[in-house]
One Martini backbone bead per residue (centre of mass of N, CA, C, O) as a GRO file, in nm:
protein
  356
    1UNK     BB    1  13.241   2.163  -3.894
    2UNK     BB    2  13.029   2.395  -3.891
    3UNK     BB    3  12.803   2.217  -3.814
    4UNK     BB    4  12.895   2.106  -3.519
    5UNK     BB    5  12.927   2.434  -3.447
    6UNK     BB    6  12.621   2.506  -3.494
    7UNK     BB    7  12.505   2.242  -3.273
    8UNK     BB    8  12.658   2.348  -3.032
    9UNK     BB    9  12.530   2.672  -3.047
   10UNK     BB   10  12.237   2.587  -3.001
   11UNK     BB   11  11.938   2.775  -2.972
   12UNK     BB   12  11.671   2.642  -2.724
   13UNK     BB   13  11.460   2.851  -2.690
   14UNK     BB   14  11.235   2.849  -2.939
   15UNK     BB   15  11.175   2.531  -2.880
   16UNK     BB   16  11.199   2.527  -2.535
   17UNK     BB   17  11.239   2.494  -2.163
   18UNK     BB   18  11.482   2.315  -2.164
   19UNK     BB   19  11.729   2.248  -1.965
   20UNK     BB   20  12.091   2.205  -1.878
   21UNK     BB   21  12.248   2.018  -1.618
   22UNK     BB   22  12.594   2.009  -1.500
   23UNK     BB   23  12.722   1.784  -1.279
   24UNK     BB   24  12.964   1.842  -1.035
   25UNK     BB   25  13.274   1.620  -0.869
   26UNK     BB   26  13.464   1.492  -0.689
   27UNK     BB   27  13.705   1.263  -0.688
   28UNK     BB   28  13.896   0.981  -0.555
   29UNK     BB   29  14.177   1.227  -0.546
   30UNK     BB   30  14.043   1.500  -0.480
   31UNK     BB   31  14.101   1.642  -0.817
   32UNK     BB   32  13.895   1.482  -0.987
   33UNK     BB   33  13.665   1.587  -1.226
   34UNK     BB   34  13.321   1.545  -1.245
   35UNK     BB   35  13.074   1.512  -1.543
   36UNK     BB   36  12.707   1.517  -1.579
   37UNK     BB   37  12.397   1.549  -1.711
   38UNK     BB   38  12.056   1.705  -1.763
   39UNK     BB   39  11.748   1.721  -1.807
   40UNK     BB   40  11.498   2.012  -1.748
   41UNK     BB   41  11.199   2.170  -1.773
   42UNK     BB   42  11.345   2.410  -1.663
   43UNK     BB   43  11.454   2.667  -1.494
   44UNK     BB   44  11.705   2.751  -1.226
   45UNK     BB   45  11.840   2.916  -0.919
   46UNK     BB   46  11.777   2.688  -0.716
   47UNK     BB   47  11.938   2.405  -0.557
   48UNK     BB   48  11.680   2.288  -0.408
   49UNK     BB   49  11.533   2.247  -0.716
   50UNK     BB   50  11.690   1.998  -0.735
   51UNK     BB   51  11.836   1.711  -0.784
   52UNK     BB   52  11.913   1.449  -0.710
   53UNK     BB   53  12.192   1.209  -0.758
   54UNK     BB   54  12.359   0.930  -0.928
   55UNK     BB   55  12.670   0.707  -0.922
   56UNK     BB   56  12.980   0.516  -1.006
   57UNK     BB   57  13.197   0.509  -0.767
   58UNK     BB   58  13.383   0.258  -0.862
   59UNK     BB   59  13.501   0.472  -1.109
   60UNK     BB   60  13.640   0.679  -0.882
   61UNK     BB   61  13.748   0.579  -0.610
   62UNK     BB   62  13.424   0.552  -0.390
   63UNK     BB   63  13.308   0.261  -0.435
   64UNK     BB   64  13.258  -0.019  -0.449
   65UNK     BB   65  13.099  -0.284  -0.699
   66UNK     BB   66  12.891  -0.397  -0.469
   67UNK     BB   67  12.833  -0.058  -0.356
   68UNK     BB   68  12.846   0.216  -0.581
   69UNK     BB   69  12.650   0.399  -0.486
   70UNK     BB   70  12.620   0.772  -0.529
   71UNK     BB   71  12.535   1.058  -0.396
   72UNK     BB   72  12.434   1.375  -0.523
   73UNK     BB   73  12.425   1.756  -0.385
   74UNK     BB   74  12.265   2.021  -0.507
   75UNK     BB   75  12.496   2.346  -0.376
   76UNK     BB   76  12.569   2.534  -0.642
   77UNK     BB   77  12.489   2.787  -0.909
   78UNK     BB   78  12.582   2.822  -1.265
   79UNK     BB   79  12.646   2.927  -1.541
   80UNK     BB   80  12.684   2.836  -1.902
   81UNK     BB   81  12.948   2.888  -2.128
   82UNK     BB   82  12.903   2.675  -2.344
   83UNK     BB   83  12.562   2.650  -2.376
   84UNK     BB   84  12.388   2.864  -2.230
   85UNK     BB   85  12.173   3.048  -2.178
   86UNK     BB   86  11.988   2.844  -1.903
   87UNK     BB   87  12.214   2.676  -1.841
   88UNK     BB   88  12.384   2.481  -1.610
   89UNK     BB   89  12.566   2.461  -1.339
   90UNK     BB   90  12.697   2.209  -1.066
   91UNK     BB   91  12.729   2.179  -0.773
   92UNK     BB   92  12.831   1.855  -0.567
   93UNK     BB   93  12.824   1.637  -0.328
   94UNK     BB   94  12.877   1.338  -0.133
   95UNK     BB   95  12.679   1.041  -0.089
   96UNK     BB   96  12.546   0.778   0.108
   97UNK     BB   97  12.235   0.650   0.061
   98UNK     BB   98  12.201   0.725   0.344
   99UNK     BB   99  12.370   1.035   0.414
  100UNK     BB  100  12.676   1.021   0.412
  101UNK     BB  101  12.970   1.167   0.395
  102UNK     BB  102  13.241   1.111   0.198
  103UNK     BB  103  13.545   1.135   0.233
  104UNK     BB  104  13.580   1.322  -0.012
  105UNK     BB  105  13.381   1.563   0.160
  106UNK     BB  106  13.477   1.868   0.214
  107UNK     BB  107  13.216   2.031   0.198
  108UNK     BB  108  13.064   1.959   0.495
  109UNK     BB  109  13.302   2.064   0.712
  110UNK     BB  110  13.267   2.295   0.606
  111UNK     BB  111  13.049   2.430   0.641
  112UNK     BB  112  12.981   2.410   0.970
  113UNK     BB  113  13.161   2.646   1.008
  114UNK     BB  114  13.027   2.839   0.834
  115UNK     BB  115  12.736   2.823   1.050
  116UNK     BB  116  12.858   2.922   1.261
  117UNK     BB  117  12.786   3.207   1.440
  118UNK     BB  118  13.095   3.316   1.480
  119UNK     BB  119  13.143   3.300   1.197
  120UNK     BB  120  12.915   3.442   1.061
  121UNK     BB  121  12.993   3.719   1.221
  122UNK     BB  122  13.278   3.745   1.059
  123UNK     BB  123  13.274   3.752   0.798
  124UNK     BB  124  13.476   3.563   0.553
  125UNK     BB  125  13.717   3.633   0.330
  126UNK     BB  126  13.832   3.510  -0.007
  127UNK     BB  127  14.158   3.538  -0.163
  128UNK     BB  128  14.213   3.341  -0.456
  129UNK     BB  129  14.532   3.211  -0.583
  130UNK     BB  130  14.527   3.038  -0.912
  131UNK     BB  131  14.769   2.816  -0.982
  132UNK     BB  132  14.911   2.708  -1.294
  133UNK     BB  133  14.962   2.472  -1.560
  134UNK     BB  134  15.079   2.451  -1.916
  135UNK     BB  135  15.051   2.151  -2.115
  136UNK     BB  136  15.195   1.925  -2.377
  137UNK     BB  137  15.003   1.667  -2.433
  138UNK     BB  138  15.209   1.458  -2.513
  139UNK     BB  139  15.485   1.569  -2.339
  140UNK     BB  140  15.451   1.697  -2.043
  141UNK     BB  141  15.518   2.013  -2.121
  142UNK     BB  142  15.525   2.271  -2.142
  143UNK     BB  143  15.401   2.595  -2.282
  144UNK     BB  144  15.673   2.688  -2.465
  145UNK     BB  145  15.883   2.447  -2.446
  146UNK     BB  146  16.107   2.296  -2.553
  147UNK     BB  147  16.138   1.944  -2.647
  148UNK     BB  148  16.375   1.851  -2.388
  149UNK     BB  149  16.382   2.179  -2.329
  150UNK     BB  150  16.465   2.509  -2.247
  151UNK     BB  151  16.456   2.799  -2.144
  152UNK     BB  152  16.478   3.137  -2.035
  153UNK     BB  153  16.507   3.236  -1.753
  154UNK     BB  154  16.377   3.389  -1.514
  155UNK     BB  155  16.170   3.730  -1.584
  156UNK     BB  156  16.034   3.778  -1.844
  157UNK     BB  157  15.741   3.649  -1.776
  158UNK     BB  158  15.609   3.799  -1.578
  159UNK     BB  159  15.350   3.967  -1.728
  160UNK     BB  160  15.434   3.903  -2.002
  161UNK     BB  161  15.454   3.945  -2.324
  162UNK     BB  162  15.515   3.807  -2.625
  163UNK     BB  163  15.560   3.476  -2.775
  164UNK     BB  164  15.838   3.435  -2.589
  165UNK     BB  165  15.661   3.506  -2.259
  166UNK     BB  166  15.330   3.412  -2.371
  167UNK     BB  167  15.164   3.111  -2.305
  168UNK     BB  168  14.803   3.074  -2.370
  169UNK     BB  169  14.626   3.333  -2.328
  170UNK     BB  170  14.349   3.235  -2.492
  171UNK     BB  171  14.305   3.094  -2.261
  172UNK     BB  172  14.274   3.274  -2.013
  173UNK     BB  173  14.065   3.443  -2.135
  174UNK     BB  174  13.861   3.234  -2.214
  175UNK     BB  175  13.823   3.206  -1.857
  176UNK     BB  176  13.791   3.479  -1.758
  177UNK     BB  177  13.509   3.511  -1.918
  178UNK     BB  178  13.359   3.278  -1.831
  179UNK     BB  179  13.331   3.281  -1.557
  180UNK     BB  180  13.184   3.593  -1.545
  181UNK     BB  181  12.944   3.450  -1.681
  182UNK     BB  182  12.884   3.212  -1.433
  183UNK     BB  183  12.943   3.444  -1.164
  184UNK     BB  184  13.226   3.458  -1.099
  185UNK     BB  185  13.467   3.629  -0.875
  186UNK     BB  186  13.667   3.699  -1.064
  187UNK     BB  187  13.963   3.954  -1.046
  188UNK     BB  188  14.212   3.791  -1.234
  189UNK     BB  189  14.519   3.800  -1.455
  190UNK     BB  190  14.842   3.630  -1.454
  191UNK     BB  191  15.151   3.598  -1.543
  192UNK     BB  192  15.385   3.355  -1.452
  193UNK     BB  193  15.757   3.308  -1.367
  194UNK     BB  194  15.686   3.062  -1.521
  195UNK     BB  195  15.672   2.938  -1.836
  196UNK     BB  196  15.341   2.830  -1.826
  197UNK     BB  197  15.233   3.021  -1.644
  198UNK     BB  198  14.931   3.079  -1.423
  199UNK     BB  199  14.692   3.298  -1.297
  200UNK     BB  200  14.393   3.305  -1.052
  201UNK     BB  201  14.128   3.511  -0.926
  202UNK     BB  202  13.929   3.515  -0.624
  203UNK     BB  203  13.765   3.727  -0.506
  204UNK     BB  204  13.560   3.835  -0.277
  205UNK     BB  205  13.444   3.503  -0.061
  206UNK     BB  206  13.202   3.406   0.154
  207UNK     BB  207  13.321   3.133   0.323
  208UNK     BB  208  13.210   2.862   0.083
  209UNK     BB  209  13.209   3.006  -0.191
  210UNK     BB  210  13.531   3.001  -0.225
  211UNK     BB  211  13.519   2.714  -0.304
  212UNK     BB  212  13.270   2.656  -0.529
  213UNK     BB  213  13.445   2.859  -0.739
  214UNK     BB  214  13.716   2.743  -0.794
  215UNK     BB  215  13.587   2.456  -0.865
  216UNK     BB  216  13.443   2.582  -1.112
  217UNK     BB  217  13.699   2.691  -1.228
  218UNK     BB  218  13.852   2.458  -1.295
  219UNK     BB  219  13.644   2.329  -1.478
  220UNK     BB  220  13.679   2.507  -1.676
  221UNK     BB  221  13.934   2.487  -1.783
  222UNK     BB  222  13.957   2.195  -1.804
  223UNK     BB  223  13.710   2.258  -2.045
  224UNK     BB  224  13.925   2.442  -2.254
  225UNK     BB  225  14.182   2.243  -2.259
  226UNK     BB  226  14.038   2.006  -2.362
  227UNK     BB  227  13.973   2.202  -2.668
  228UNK     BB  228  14.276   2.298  -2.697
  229UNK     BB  229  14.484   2.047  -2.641
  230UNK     BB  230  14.541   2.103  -2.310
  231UNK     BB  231  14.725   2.054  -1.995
  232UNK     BB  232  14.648   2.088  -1.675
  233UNK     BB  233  14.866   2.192  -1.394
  234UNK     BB  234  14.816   2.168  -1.006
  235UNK     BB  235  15.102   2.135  -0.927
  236UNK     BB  236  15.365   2.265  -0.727
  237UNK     BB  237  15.624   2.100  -0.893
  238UNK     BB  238  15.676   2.046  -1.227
  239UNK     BB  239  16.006   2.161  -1.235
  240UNK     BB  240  16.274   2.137  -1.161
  241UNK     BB  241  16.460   2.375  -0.993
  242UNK     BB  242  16.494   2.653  -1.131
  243UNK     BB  243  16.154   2.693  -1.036
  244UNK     BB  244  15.853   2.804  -0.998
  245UNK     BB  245  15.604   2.711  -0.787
  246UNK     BB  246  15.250   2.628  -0.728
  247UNK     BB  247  15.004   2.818  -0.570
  248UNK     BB  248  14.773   2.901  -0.296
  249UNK     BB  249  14.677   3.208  -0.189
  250UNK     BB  250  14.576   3.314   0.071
  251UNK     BB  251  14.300   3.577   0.142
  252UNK     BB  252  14.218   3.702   0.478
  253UNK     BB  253  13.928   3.807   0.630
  254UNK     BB  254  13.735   3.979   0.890
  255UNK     BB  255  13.541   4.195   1.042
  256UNK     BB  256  13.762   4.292   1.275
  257UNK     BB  257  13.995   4.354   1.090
  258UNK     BB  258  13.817   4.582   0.875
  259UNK     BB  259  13.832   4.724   1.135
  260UNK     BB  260  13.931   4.939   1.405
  261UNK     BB  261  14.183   4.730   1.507
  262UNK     BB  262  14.251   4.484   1.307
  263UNK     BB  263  14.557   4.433   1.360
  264UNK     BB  264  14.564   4.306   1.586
  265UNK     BB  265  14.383   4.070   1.535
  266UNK     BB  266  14.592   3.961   1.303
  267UNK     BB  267  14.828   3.891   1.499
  268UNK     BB  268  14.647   3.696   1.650
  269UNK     BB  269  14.597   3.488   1.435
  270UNK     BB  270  14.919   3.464   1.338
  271UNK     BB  271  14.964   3.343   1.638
  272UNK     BB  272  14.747   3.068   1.586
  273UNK     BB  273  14.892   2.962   1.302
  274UNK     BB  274  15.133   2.876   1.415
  275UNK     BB  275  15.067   2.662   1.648
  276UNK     BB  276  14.930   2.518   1.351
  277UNK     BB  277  15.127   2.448   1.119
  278UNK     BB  278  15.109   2.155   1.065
  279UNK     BB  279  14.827   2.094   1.033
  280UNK     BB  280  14.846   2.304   0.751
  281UNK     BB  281  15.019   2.150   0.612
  282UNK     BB  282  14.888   1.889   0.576
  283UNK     BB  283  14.630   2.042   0.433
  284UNK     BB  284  14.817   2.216   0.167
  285UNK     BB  285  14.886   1.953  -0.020
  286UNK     BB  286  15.066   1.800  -0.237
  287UNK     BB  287  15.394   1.811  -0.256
  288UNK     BB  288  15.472   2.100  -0.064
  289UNK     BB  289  15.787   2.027  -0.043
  290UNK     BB  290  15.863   2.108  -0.363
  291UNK     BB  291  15.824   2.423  -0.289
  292UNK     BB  292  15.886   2.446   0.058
  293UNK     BB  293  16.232   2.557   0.062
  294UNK     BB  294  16.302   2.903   0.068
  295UNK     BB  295  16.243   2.959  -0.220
  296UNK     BB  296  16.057   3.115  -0.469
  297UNK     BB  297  15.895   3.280  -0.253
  298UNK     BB  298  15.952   3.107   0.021
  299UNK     BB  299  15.923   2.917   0.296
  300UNK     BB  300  15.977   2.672   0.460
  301UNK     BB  301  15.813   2.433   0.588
  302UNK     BB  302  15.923   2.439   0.894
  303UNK     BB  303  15.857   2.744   0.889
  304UNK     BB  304  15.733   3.000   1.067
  305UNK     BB  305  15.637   3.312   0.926
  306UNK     BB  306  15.639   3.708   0.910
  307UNK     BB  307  15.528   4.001   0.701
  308UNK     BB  308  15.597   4.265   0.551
  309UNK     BB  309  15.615   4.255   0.239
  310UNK     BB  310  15.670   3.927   0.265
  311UNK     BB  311  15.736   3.650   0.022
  312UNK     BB  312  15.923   3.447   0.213
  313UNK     BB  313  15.647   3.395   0.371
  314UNK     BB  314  15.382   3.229   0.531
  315UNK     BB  315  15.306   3.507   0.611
  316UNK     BB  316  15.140   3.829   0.436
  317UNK     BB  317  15.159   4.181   0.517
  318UNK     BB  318  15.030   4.495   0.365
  319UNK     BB  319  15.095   4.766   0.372
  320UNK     BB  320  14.857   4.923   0.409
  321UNK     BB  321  14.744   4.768   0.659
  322UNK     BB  322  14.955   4.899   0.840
  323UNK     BB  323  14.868   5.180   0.769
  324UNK     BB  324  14.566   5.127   0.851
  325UNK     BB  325  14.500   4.908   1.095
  326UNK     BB  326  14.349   4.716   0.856
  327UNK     BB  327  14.225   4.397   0.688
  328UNK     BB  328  14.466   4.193   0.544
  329UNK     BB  329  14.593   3.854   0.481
  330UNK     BB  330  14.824   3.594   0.381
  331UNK     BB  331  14.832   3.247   0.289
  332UNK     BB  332  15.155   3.098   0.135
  333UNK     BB  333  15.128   2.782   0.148
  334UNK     BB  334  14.929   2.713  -0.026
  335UNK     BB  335  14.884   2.483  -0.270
  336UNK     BB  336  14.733   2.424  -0.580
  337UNK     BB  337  14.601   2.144  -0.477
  338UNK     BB  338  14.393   2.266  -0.301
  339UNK     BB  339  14.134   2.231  -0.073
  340UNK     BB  340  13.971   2.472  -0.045
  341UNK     BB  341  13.765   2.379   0.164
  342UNK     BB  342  13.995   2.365   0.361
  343UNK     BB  343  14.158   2.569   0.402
  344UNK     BB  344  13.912   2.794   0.467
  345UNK     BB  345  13.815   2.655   0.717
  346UNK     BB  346  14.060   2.650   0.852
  347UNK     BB  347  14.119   2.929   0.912
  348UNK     BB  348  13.859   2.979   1.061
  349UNK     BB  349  13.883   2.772   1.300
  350UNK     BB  350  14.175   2.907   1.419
  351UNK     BB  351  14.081   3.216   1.459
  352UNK     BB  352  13.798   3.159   1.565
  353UNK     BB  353  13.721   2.912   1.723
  354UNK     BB  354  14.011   2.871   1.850
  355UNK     BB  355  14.122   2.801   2.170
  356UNK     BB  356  14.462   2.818   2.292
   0.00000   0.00000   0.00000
């Protein structure tokens, strides 16, 4: 085995000057990560000096099989921490070899948000808390429960440390350390209140990029806990009963919210949110129903309600805001599954452009 890790780990550097880009994209199910390399003649580090590609739509259950070809468009590059050097991950887009953008890609009516003159002009920031969940293998059970049987109650978990209360550490940290080296903006990770779950944070990252960074933060983990024999699972609620359910927290702020005066910004944007609470809940994840009950740190799905530090909330504002008069709200309804390109899109849609 150490041959093999010899030549995993092997530094091209010395020997030429190409790189490998893997192109990742988004599969038919709107979650499903995939993605294949190529050999690139030098380094690179703009998307637009990048080549398109095509792939065989009809295996990711995205083009039938008479009509096969999917092109992606490489949109935004990271460093590559698996096989490090100059290789690179690359985020793409699909569309069809006209040059529509396939249903599935949700990134493209993202974009053109934030490109509106409106939205750029407001600078909106986006700190998204991405919790998961780890599966032991072969038996889709949690990691750290026992199997076919439960753990102690939660309470002890939260941020929780030693043997019996923190579970996966090892993959935890080894995603947060990738992360930072392939540039994403990820600012924190901790356990989270059922065990075997986790989160980290992503931003503040302004606009497109925070869709870009979420998903290539995904993928990264997705190879880590691959290599680790362990399931990712980003269910919002993974396992019934009394335990805590998967979100994707999202905090938001625009150039006016963070200026003197920001407050008052803020409760029109959360009463402009309210107004269009359905709206936001169909596009916030599959199965958020099983998770936004009124019960563990949630409002119920059909009721929207705001509050200072109040976690029971569908939008919560932090008390510094409240006492400084300007900052920024959590939007707490996205589930963990939820595609960052719609929902940070429609938050800015719903705040800033659209008008009541």
């Amino acid at each position: 085995m150490s041959l093999l890790s010899d030549l995993i780990n092997l530094d091209l550097s010395d020997n030429t000057e190409k790189i490998i880009a893997e192109y990742i994209w988004i599969g038919g199910s709107g979650m499903d990560l995939r993605s294949k390399a190529r050999t690139l003649p030098g380094p690179v580090t703009d998307p637009a000096e990048l080549p398109k590609w095509n792939y065989d739509g009809s295996s990711t259950g995205q083009a039938p099989g008479e009509d096969s070809e999917v092109i992606i468009y490489p949109q935004a590059i990271f460093k590559d921490p698996f096989r490090r050097g100059n290789h690179i991950l690359v985020m793409c887009d699909a569309y069809t070899p006209a040059g529509e953008p396939i249903p599935t890609n949700k990134r493209h009516d993202a974009a053109k948000v934030f490109s509106h003159p409106d939205v750029v002009a407001e600078v909106p920031w986006y700190g998204i808390e991405q919790e998961y969940t780890l599966l032991q293998k072969e038996v889709n059970w949690p990691l750290g429960w026992p199997v076919g049987g439960f753990p102690g109650p939660q309470g002890p978990y939260y941020c929780g440390t030693g043997a019996d209360k923190a579970f996966g550490r090892d993959i935890v940290d080894s995603h947060y350390k990738a992360c930072l080296y392939a540039g994403i903006n990820i600012s924190g990770i901790n356990g989270e209140v059922m065990p075997g779950q986790w989160e980290f944070q992503v931003g503040p990252s302004v606009g497109i990029s925070a869709g870009d960074e979420i998903w290539v933060a995904r993928y990264i983990l997705e190879r880590i806990t691959e290599i680790a024999g362990v399931v990712v699972s980003f269910d919002p609620k993974p396992i019934k009963g009394d335990w805590n359910g998967a979100g994707a927290h999202t905090n938001y702020s625009t150039k006016t919210m963070r200026e003197d005066g920001g407050y008052e910004v803020i409760k029109k944007a959360i009463e402009k949110l309210g107004l269009k609470h359905k709206e936001h809940i169909a596009a916030y994840g599959e199965g958020n129903e099983r998770r936004l009950t009124g019960k563990h740190e949630t409002a119920d799905i059909n009721t929207f309600k705001w509050g200072v530090a109040n976690r029971g909330a569908s939008i919560r504002v932090g008390r510094d805001t409240e006492k400084e008069g300007k900052g920024y709200f959590e939007d707490r309804r996205p589930a963990s599954n939820m595609d960052p390109y719609v929902v940070t899109a429609m938050i800015a849609d719903t705040t800033i452009l659209w008008k009541p």
